[in-house]
JSON list of C-alpha atoms in Angstrom, two decimals:
[
{"chain": "A", "resi": 22, "resn": "UNK", "atom": "CA", "xyz": [9.00, 17.67, 31.63]},
{"chain": "A", "resi": 23, "resn": "UNK", "atom": "CA", "xyz": [7.74, 20.78, 31.79]},
{"chain": "A", "resi": 24, "resn": "UNK", "atom": "CA", "xyz": [3.61, 22.21, 31.56]},
{"chain": "A", "resi": 25, "resn": "UNK", "atom": "CA", "xyz": [3.53, 23.53, 28.10]},
{"chain": "A", "resi": 26, "resn": "UNK", "atom": "CA", "xyz": [5.32, 20.33, 26.66]},
{"chain": "A", "resi": 27, "resn": "UNK", "atom": "CA", "xyz": [2.77, 17.90, 28.39]},
{"chain": "A", "resi": 28, "resn": "UNK", "atom": "CA", "xyz": [-0.40, 19.67, 27.72]},
{"chain": "A", "resi": 29, "resn": "UNK", "atom": "CA", "xyz": [-1.53, 17.00, 24.32]},
{"chain": "A", "resi": 30, "resn": "UNK", "atom": "CA", "xyz": [-5.19, 18.01, 23.85]},
{"chain": "A", "resi": 31, "resn": "UNK", "atom": "CA", "xyz": [-4.03, 22.35, 23.52]},
{"chain": "A", "resi": 32, "resn": "UNK", "atom": "CA", "xyz": [-1.52, 21.22, 21.10]},
{"chain": "A", "resi": 33, "resn": "UNK", "atom": "CA", "xyz": [-3.67, 18.87, 19.36]},
{"chain": "A", "resi": 34, "resn": "UNK", "atom": "CA", "xyz": [-6.37, 21.61, 18.98]},
{"chain": "A", "resi": 35, "resn": "UNK", "atom": "CA", "xyz": [-2.94, 23.86, 17.75]},
{"chain": "A", "resi": 36, "resn": "UNK", "atom": "CA", "xyz": [-1.98, 21.90, 14.96]},
{"chain": "A", "resi": 37, "resn": "UNK", "atom": "CA", "xyz": [-5.60, 21.94, 13.65]},
{"chain": "A", "resi": 38, "resn": "UNK", "atom": "CA", "xyz": [-4.70, 25.47, 12.62]},
{"chain": "A", "resi": 39, "resn": "UNK", "atom": "CA", "xyz": [-1.01, 24.72, 11.44]},
{"chain": "A", "resi": 40, "resn": "UNK", "atom": "CA", "xyz": [0.56, 25.70, 14.54]},
{"chain": "A", "resi": 41, "resn": "UNK", "atom": "CA", "xyz": [2.86, 24.11, 16.86]},
{"chain": "A", "resi": 42, "resn": "UNK", "atom": "CA", "xyz": [2.31, 26.62, 19.66]},
{"chain": "A", "resi": 43, "resn": "UNK", "atom": "CA", "xyz": [-0.25, 29.02, 21.05]},
{"chain": "A", "resi": 44, "resn": "UNK", "atom": "CA", "xyz": [2.39, 31.93, 20.13]},
{"chain": "A", "resi": 45, "resn": "UNK", "atom": "CA", "xyz": [2.15, 31.02, 16.36]},
{"chain": "A", "resi": 46, "resn": "UNK", "atom": "CA", "xyz": [-1.58, 31.55, 16.78]},
{"chain": "A", "resi": 47, "resn": "UNK", "atom": "CA", "xyz": [-1.11, 34.79, 18.78]},
{"chain": "A", "resi": 48, "resn": "UNK", "atom": "CA", "xyz": [1.24, 36.32, 16.17]},
{"chain": "A", "resi": 49, "resn": "UNK", "atom": "CA", "xyz": [-1.17, 35.99, 13.47]},
{"chain": "A", "resi": 50, "resn": "UNK", "atom": "CA", "xyz": [-4.52, 37.09, 15.94]},
{"chain": "A", "resi": 51, "resn": "UNK", "atom": "CA", "xyz": [-3.25, 39.76, 18.46]},
{"chain": "A", "resi": 52, "resn": "UNK", "atom": "CA", "xyz": [-3.57, 42.74, 16.13]},
{"chain": "A", "resi": 53, "resn": "UNK", "atom": "CA", "xyz": [-6.68, 41.44, 14.53]},
{"chain": "A", "resi": 54, "resn": "UNK", "atom": "CA", "xyz": [-10.34, 43.81, 15.40]},
{"chain": "A", "resi": 55, "resn": "UNK", "atom": "CA", "xyz": [-12.37, 42.13, 17.53]},
{"chain": "A", "resi": 56, "resn": "UNK", "atom": "CA", "xyz": [-15.89, 41.06, 16.52]},
{"chain": "A", "resi": 57, "resn": "UNK", "atom": "CA", "xyz": [-17.68, 40.18, 13.55]},
{"chain": "A", "resi": 58, "resn": "UNK", "atom": "CA", "xyz": [-16.84, 41.71, 10.09]},
{"chain": "A", "resi": 59, "resn": "UNK", "atom": "CA", "xyz": [-19.11, 42.54, 7.47]},
{"chain": "A", "resi": 60, "resn": "UNK", "atom": "CA", "xyz": [-19.89, 39.14, 6.50]},
{"chain": "A", "resi": 61, "resn": "UNK", "atom": "CA", "xyz": [-21.47, 38.22, 10.17]},
{"chain": "A", "resi": 62, "resn": "UNK", "atom": "CA", "xyz": [-18.30, 35.94, 10.59]},
{"chain": "A", "resi": 63, "resn": "UNK", "atom": "CA", "xyz": [-15.48, 37.37, 12.91]},
{"chain": "A", "resi": 64, "resn": "UNK", "atom": "CA", "xyz": [-12.63, 38.78, 11.95]},
{"chain": "A", "resi": 65, "resn": "UNK", "atom": "CA", "xyz": [-10.96, 35.68, 13.53]},
{"chain": "A", "resi": 66, "resn": "UNK", "atom": "CA", "xyz": [-12.40, 33.46, 11.41]},
{"chain": "A", "resi": 67, "resn": "UNK", "atom": "CA", "xyz": [-11.06, 34.73, 8.47]},
{"chain": "A", "resi": 68, "resn": "UNK", "atom": "CA", "xyz": [-7.73, 34.92, 9.69]},
{"chain": "A", "resi": 69, "resn": "UNK", "atom": "CA", "xyz": [-7.76, 31.14, 11.28]},
{"chain": "A", "resi": 70, "resn": "UNK", "atom": "CA", "xyz": [-9.41, 29.77, 7.87]},
{"chain": "A", "resi": 71, "resn": "UNK", "atom": "CA", "xyz": [-6.57, 31.52, 5.94]},
{"chain": "A", "resi": 72, "resn": "UNK", "atom": "CA", "xyz": [-3.74, 29.59, 7.64]},
{"chain": "A", "resi": 73, "resn": "UNK", "atom": "CA", "xyz": [-1.92, 26.98, 5.99]},
{"chain": "A", "resi": 74, "resn": "UNK", "atom": "CA", "xyz": [-2.06, 23.69, 7.39]},
{"chain": "A", "resi": 75, "resn": "UNK", "atom": "CA", "xyz": [-5.38, 24.46, 8.44]},
{"chain": "A", "resi": 76, "resn": "UNK", "atom": "CA", "xyz": [-6.82, 20.33, 9.23]},
{"chain": "A", "resi": 77, "resn": "UNK", "atom": "CA", "xyz": [-10.67, 21.49, 10.31]},
{"chain": "A", "resi": 78, "resn": "UNK", "atom": "CA", "xyz": [-13.48, 22.03, 7.69]},
{"chain": "A", "resi": 79, "resn": "UNK", "atom": "CA", "xyz": [-13.76, 25.31, 6.88]},
{"chain": "A", "resi": 80, "resn": "UNK", "atom": "CA", "xyz": [-17.97, 25.01, 7.34]},
{"chain": "A", "resi": 81, "resn": "UNK", "atom": "CA", "xyz": [-17.56, 23.35, 11.13]},
{"chain": "A", "resi": 82, "resn": "UNK", "atom": "CA", "xyz": [-15.37, 26.24, 11.91]},
{"chain": "A", "resi": 83, "resn": "UNK", "atom": "CA", "xyz": [-17.95, 28.69, 10.46]},
{"chain": "A", "resi": 84, "resn": "UNK", "atom": "CA", "xyz": [-20.72, 27.08, 12.78]},
{"chain": "A", "resi": 85, "resn": "UNK", "atom": "CA", "xyz": [-18.16, 27.01, 15.96]},
{"chain": "A", "resi": 86, "resn": "UNK", "atom": "CA", "xyz": [-17.43, 31.12, 15.06]},
{"chain": "A", "resi": 87, "resn": "UNK", "atom": "CA", "xyz": [-21.07, 31.76, 14.45]},
{"chain": "A", "resi": 88, "resn": "UNK", "atom": "CA", "xyz": [-21.93, 30.06, 18.14]},
{"chain": "A", "resi": 89, "resn": "UNK", "atom": "CA", "xyz": [-19.02, 31.97, 19.69]},
{"chain": "A", "resi": 90, "resn": "UNK", "atom": "CA", "xyz": [-20.91, 35.36, 18.40]},
{"chain": "A", "resi": 91, "resn": "UNK", "atom": "CA", "xyz": [-23.87, 34.51, 19.50]},
{"chain": "A", "resi": 92, "resn": "UNK", "atom": "CA", "xyz": [-22.46, 34.27, 23.05]},
{"chain": "A", "resi": 93, "resn": "UNK", "atom": "CA", "xyz": [-20.65, 37.29, 22.56]},
{"chain": "A", "resi": 94, "resn": "UNK", "atom": "CA", "xyz": [-23.63, 39.12, 21.89]},
{"chain": "A", "resi": 95, "resn": "UNK", "atom": "CA", "xyz": [-25.57, 37.19, 24.69]},
{"chain": "A", "resi": 96, "resn": "UNK", "atom": "CA", "xyz": [-23.20, 38.55, 27.27]},
{"chain": "A", "resi": 97, "resn": "UNK", "atom": "CA", "xyz": [-22.96, 42.16, 25.80]},
{"chain": "A", "resi": 98, "resn": "UNK", "atom": "CA", "xyz": [-27.26, 42.23, 25.77]},
{"chain": "A", "resi": 99, "resn": "UNK", "atom": "CA", "xyz": [-27.13, 41.01, 29.74]},
{"chain": "A", "resi": 100, "resn": "UNK", "atom": "CA", "xyz": [-24.13, 42.61, 31.33]},
{"chain": "A", "resi": 101, "resn": "UNK", "atom": "CA", "xyz": [-25.30, 46.34, 32.02]},
{"chain": "A", "resi": 102, "resn": "UNK", "atom": "CA", "xyz": [-23.07, 46.97, 35.34]},
{"chain": "A", "resi": 103, "resn": "UNK", "atom": "CA", "xyz": [-19.78, 46.04, 33.82]},
{"chain": "A", "resi": 104, "resn": "UNK", "atom": "CA", "xyz": [-20.22, 46.49, 29.44]},
{"chain": "A", "resi": 105, "resn": "UNK", "atom": "CA", "xyz": [-18.90, 43.69, 27.21]},
{"chain": "A", "resi": 106, "resn": "UNK", "atom": "CA", "xyz": [-18.44, 44.07, 23.84]},
{"chain": "A", "resi": 107, "resn": "UNK", "atom": "CA", "xyz": [-16.23, 41.64, 22.31]},
{"chain": "A", "resi": 108, "resn": "UNK", "atom": "CA", "xyz": [-13.83, 38.68, 23.17]},
{"chain": "A", "resi": 109, "resn": "UNK", "atom": "CA", "xyz": [-10.16, 39.09, 23.16]},
{"chain": "A", "resi": 110, "resn": "UNK", "atom": "CA", "xyz": [-8.16, 37.12, 20.79]},
{"chain": "A", "resi": 111, "resn": "UNK", "atom": "CA", "xyz": [-6.98, 34.50, 23.51]},
{"chain": "A", "resi": 112, "resn": "UNK", "atom": "CA", "xyz": [-10.66, 34.33, 24.71]},
{"chain": "A", "resi": 113, "resn": "UNK", "atom": "CA", "xyz": [-11.76, 33.38, 21.47]},
{"chain": "A", "resi": 114, "resn": "UNK", "atom": "CA", "xyz": [-9.42, 30.84, 20.95]},
{"chain": "A", "resi": 115, "resn": "UNK", "atom": "CA", "xyz": [-10.48, 29.33, 24.14]},
{"chain": "A", "resi": 116, "resn": "UNK", "atom": "CA", "xyz": [-14.07, 29.34, 23.24]},
{"chain": "A", "resi": 117, "resn": "UNK", "atom": "CA", "xyz": [-13.15, 27.89, 20.08]},
{"chain": "A", "resi": 118, "resn": "UNK", "atom": "CA", "xyz": [-11.03, 24.95, 21.32]},
{"chain": "A", "resi": 119, "resn": "UNK", "atom": "CA", "xyz": [-14.18, 24.48, 23.67]},
{"chain": "A", "resi": 120, "resn": "UNK", "atom": "CA", "xyz": [-16.08, 24.26, 20.93]},
{"chain": "A", "resi": 121, "resn": "UNK", "atom": "CA", "xyz": [-14.03, 21.77, 18.86]},
{"chain": "A", "resi": 122, "resn": "UNK", "atom": "CA", "xyz": [-13.69, 19.65, 21.95]},
{"chain": "A", "resi": 123, "resn": "UNK", "atom": "CA", "xyz": [-17.55, 19.30, 22.58]},
{"chain": "A", "resi": 124, "resn": "UNK", "atom": "CA", "xyz": [-18.29, 18.75, 19.35]},
{"chain": "A", "resi": 125, "resn": "UNK", "atom": "CA", "xyz": [-15.92, 15.84, 18.51]},
{"chain": "A", "resi": 126, "resn": "UNK", "atom": "CA", "xyz": [-16.43, 14.73, 22.03]},
{"chain": "A", "resi": 127, "resn": "UNK", "atom": "CA", "xyz": [-20.29, 14.41, 21.89]},
{"chain": "A", "resi": 128, "resn": "UNK", "atom": "CA", "xyz": [-20.35, 13.34, 17.88]},
{"chain": "A", "resi": 129, "resn": "UNK", "atom": "CA", "xyz": [-18.03, 10.21, 18.09]},
{"chain": "A", "resi": 130, "resn": "UNK", "atom": "CA", "xyz": [-16.18, 9.85, 21.02]},
{"chain": "A", "resi": 131, "resn": "UNK", "atom": "CA", "xyz": [-14.28, 6.56, 20.12]},
{"chain": "A", "resi": 132, "resn": "UNK", "atom": "CA", "xyz": [-13.07, 8.55, 17.08]},
{"chain": "A", "resi": 133, "resn": "UNK", "atom": "CA", "xyz": [-11.90, 11.42, 18.83]},
{"chain": "A", "resi": 134, "resn": "UNK", "atom": "CA", "xyz": [-10.17, 9.21, 21.44]},
{"chain": "A", "resi": 135, "resn": "UNK", "atom": "CA", "xyz": [-8.05, 7.55, 18.64]},
{"chain": "A", "resi": 136, "resn": "UNK", "atom": "CA", "xyz": [-7.56, 11.22, 16.71]},
{"chain": "A", "resi": 137, "resn": "UNK", "atom": "CA", "xyz": [-6.13, 12.27, 20.03]},
{"chain": "A", "resi": 138, "resn": "UNK", "atom": "CA", "xyz": [-4.06, 9.25, 21.08]},
{"chain": "A", "resi": 139, "resn": "UNK", "atom": "CA", "xyz": [-2.47, 9.08, 17.35]},
{"chain": "A", "resi": 140, "resn": "UNK", "atom": "CA", "xyz": [-1.15, 12.65, 17.85]},
{"chain": "A", "resi": 141, "resn": "UNK", "atom": "CA", "xyz": [-0.02, 11.71, 21.42]},
{"chain": "A", "resi": 142, "resn": "UNK", "atom": "CA", "xyz": [1.91, 9.00, 19.82]},
{"chain": "A", "resi": 143, "resn": "UNK", "atom": "CA", "xyz": [3.17, 10.46, 16.86]},
{"chain": "A", "resi": 144, "resn": "UNK", "atom": "CA", "xyz": [4.92, 13.09, 19.38]},
{"chain": "A", "resi": 145, "resn": "UNK", "atom": "CA", "xyz": [7.95, 12.39, 20.86]},
{"chain": "A", "resi": 146, "resn": "UNK", "atom": "CA", "xyz": [7.42, 14.67, 23.97]},
{"chain": "A", "resi": 147, "resn": "UNK", "atom": "CA", "xyz": [4.46, 12.74, 25.10]},
{"chain": "A", "resi": 148, "resn": "UNK", "atom": "CA", "xyz": [6.73, 9.40, 25.24]},
{"chain": "A", "resi": 149, "resn": "UNK", "atom": "CA", "xyz": [5.79, 9.37, 28.98]},
{"chain": "A", "resi": 150, "resn": "UNK", "atom": "CA", "xyz": [2.26, 10.42, 28.80]},
{"chain": "A", "resi": 151, "resn": "UNK", "atom": "CA", "xyz": [-0.17, 6.94, 28.75]},
{"chain": "A", "resi": 152, "resn": "UNK", "atom": "CA", "xyz": [-2.89, 6.65, 26.43]},
{"chain": "A", "resi": 153, "resn": "UNK", "atom": "CA", "xyz": [-6.20, 8.02, 27.14]},
{"chain": "A", "resi": 154, "resn": "UNK", "atom": "CA", "xyz": [-8.79, 6.40, 28.12]},
{"chain": "A", "resi": 155, "resn": "UNK", "atom": "CA", "xyz": [-12.57, 7.37, 27.27]},
{"chain": "A", "resi": 156, "resn": "UNK", "atom": "CA", "xyz": [-13.04, 8.89, 30.86]},
{"chain": "A", "resi": 157, "resn": "UNK", "atom": "CA", "xyz": [-9.67, 10.80, 30.49]},
{"chain": "A", "resi": 158, "resn": "UNK", "atom": "CA", "xyz": [-11.70, 12.98, 27.70]},
{"chain": "A", "resi": 159, "resn": "UNK", "atom": "CA", "xyz": [-14.51, 14.11, 30.09]},
{"chain": "A", "resi": 160, "resn": "UNK", "atom": "CA", "xyz": [-11.85, 16.66, 31.46]},
{"chain": "A", "resi": 161, "resn": "UNK", "atom": "CA", "xyz": [-10.79, 19.95, 30.43]},
{"chain": "A", "resi": 162, "resn": "UNK", "atom": "CA", "xyz": [-8.81, 22.41, 31.58]},
{"chain": "A", "resi": 163, "resn": "UNK", "atom": "CA", "xyz": [-7.91, 26.05, 31.12]},
{"chain": "A", "resi": 164, "resn": "UNK", "atom": "CA", "xyz": [-4.39, 27.32, 31.86]},
{"chain": "A", "resi": 165, "resn": "UNK", "atom": "CA", "xyz": [-4.83, 31.42, 31.66]},
{"chain": "A", "resi": 166, "resn": "UNK", "atom": "CA", "xyz": [-3.36, 34.31, 33.10]},
{"chain": "A", "resi": 167, "resn": "UNK", "atom": "CA", "xyz": [-4.88, 36.20, 35.88]},
{"chain": "A", "resi": 168, "resn": "UNK", "atom": "CA", "xyz": [-7.17, 38.38, 34.81]},
{"chain": "A", "resi": 169, "resn": "UNK", "atom": "CA", "xyz": [-7.66, 37.00, 31.68]},
{"chain": "A", "resi": 170, "resn": "UNK", "atom": "CA", "xyz": [-11.57, 36.37, 31.69]},
{"chain": "A", "resi": 171, "resn": "UNK", "atom": "CA", "xyz": [-11.73, 32.74, 32.85]},
{"chain": "A", "resi": 172, "resn": "UNK", "atom": "CA", "xyz": [-14.81, 33.70, 35.12]},
{"chain": "A", "resi": 173, "resn": "UNK", "atom": "CA", "xyz": [-16.41, 35.37, 31.79]},
{"chain": "A", "resi": 174, "resn": "UNK", "atom": "CA", "xyz": [-15.48, 32.43, 29.92]},
{"chain": "A", "resi": 175, "resn": "UNK", "atom": "CA", "xyz": [-17.04, 29.78, 32.68]},
{"chain": "A", "resi": 176, "resn": "UNK", "atom": "CA", "xyz": [-20.45, 31.89, 31.88]},
{"chain": "A", "resi": 177, "resn": "UNK", "atom": "CA", "xyz": [-20.04, 30.82, 28.17]},
{"chain": "A", "resi": 178, "resn": "UNK", "atom": "CA", "xyz": [-18.39, 26.99, 29.06]},
{"chain": "A", "resi": 179, "resn": "UNK", "atom": "CA", "xyz": [-21.98, 26.55, 30.47]},
{"chain": "A", "resi": 180, "resn": "UNK", "atom": "CA", "xyz": [-23.99, 27.80, 27.41]},
{"chain": "A", "resi": 181, "resn": "UNK", "atom": "CA", "xyz": [-21.70, 25.21, 25.57]},
{"chain": "A", "resi": 182, "resn": "UNK", "atom": "CA", "xyz": [-21.91, 22.56, 27.58]},
{"chain": "A", "resi": 183, "resn": "UNK", "atom": "CA", "xyz": [-25.90, 23.01, 27.51]},
{"chain": "A", "resi": 184, "resn": "UNK", "atom": "CA", "xyz": [-25.59, 23.15, 23.81]},
{"chain": "A", "resi": 185, "resn": "UNK", "atom": "CA", "xyz": [-23.88, 19.87, 23.46]},
{"chain": "A", "resi": 186, "resn": "UNK", "atom": "CA", "xyz": [-25.81, 17.94, 25.76]},
{"chain": "A", "resi": 187, "resn": "UNK", "atom": "CA", "xyz": [-28.75, 18.81, 23.62]},
{"chain": "A", "resi": 188, "resn": "UNK", "atom": "CA", "xyz": [-27.52, 18.68, 20.12]},
{"chain": "A", "resi": 189, "resn": "UNK", "atom": "CA", "xyz": [-24.62, 16.03, 20.63]},
{"chain": "A", "resi": 190, "resn": "UNK", "atom": "CA", "xyz": [-25.18, 12.51, 19.53]},
{"chain": "A", "resi": 191, "resn": "UNK", "atom": "CA", "xyz": [-23.56, 11.20, 22.44]},
{"chain": "A", "resi": 192, "resn": "UNK", "atom": "CA", "xyz": [-23.95, 13.61, 25.18]},
{"chain": "A", "resi": 193, "resn": "UNK", "atom": "CA", "xyz": [-23.25, 10.70, 27.62]},
{"chain": "A", "resi": 194, "resn": "UNK", "atom": "CA", "xyz": [-19.48, 11.24, 26.43]},
{"chain": "A", "resi": 195, "resn": "UNK", "atom": "CA", "xyz": [-19.80, 14.17, 28.72]},
{"chain": "A", "resi": 196, "resn": "UNK", "atom": "CA", "xyz": [-22.11, 13.41, 31.61]},
{"chain": "A", "resi": 197, "resn": "UNK", "atom": "CA", "xyz": [-22.92, 10.27, 32.84]},
{"chain": "A", "resi": 198, "resn": "UNK", "atom": "CA", "xyz": [-26.09, 9.88, 34.85]},
{"chain": "A", "resi": 199, "resn": "UNK", "atom": "CA", "xyz": [-27.83, 6.51, 36.00]},
{"chain": "A", "resi": 200, "resn": "UNK", "atom": "CA", "xyz": [-30.97, 8.36, 35.06]},
{"chain": "A", "resi": 201, "resn": "UNK", "atom": "CA", "xyz": [-29.92, 8.71, 31.29]}
]
């Protein structure tokens, strides 16, 4: 089984946007202008909410989008040596997927585990992959090309983690420490 076919979480997240593969989303987003539109939401947000087969609440997607734009503004303000303007579509998707993952994990980890396992069980490609256990959900990986901005995204991932550790209903799903 090749790596692409074994990325369960990745394919689960693509499916929330009515896509089977990353290329389905790339085609819709790659020519879209980056940054916020006139209404304050990103232009990527409008493309994604207009997709057929959308399986994520528009309200939640709008919240994630605004948070990502906030991270974008924070980076633009703080990066003086190497100016930053806006996330590219693939960076935006990585951050959006992280938002969805962290939100679902910290709001209702049991429901997220069930939903991910139901998705895994529904795909023949994943027949050899065992059911996920709660501790399996505490791992997240990115597979991105050299020069795609992984270090930049890692800075934002720290901000995302801090947000969900503070605001999530079940932060212990992310970090389990004996001191609470």
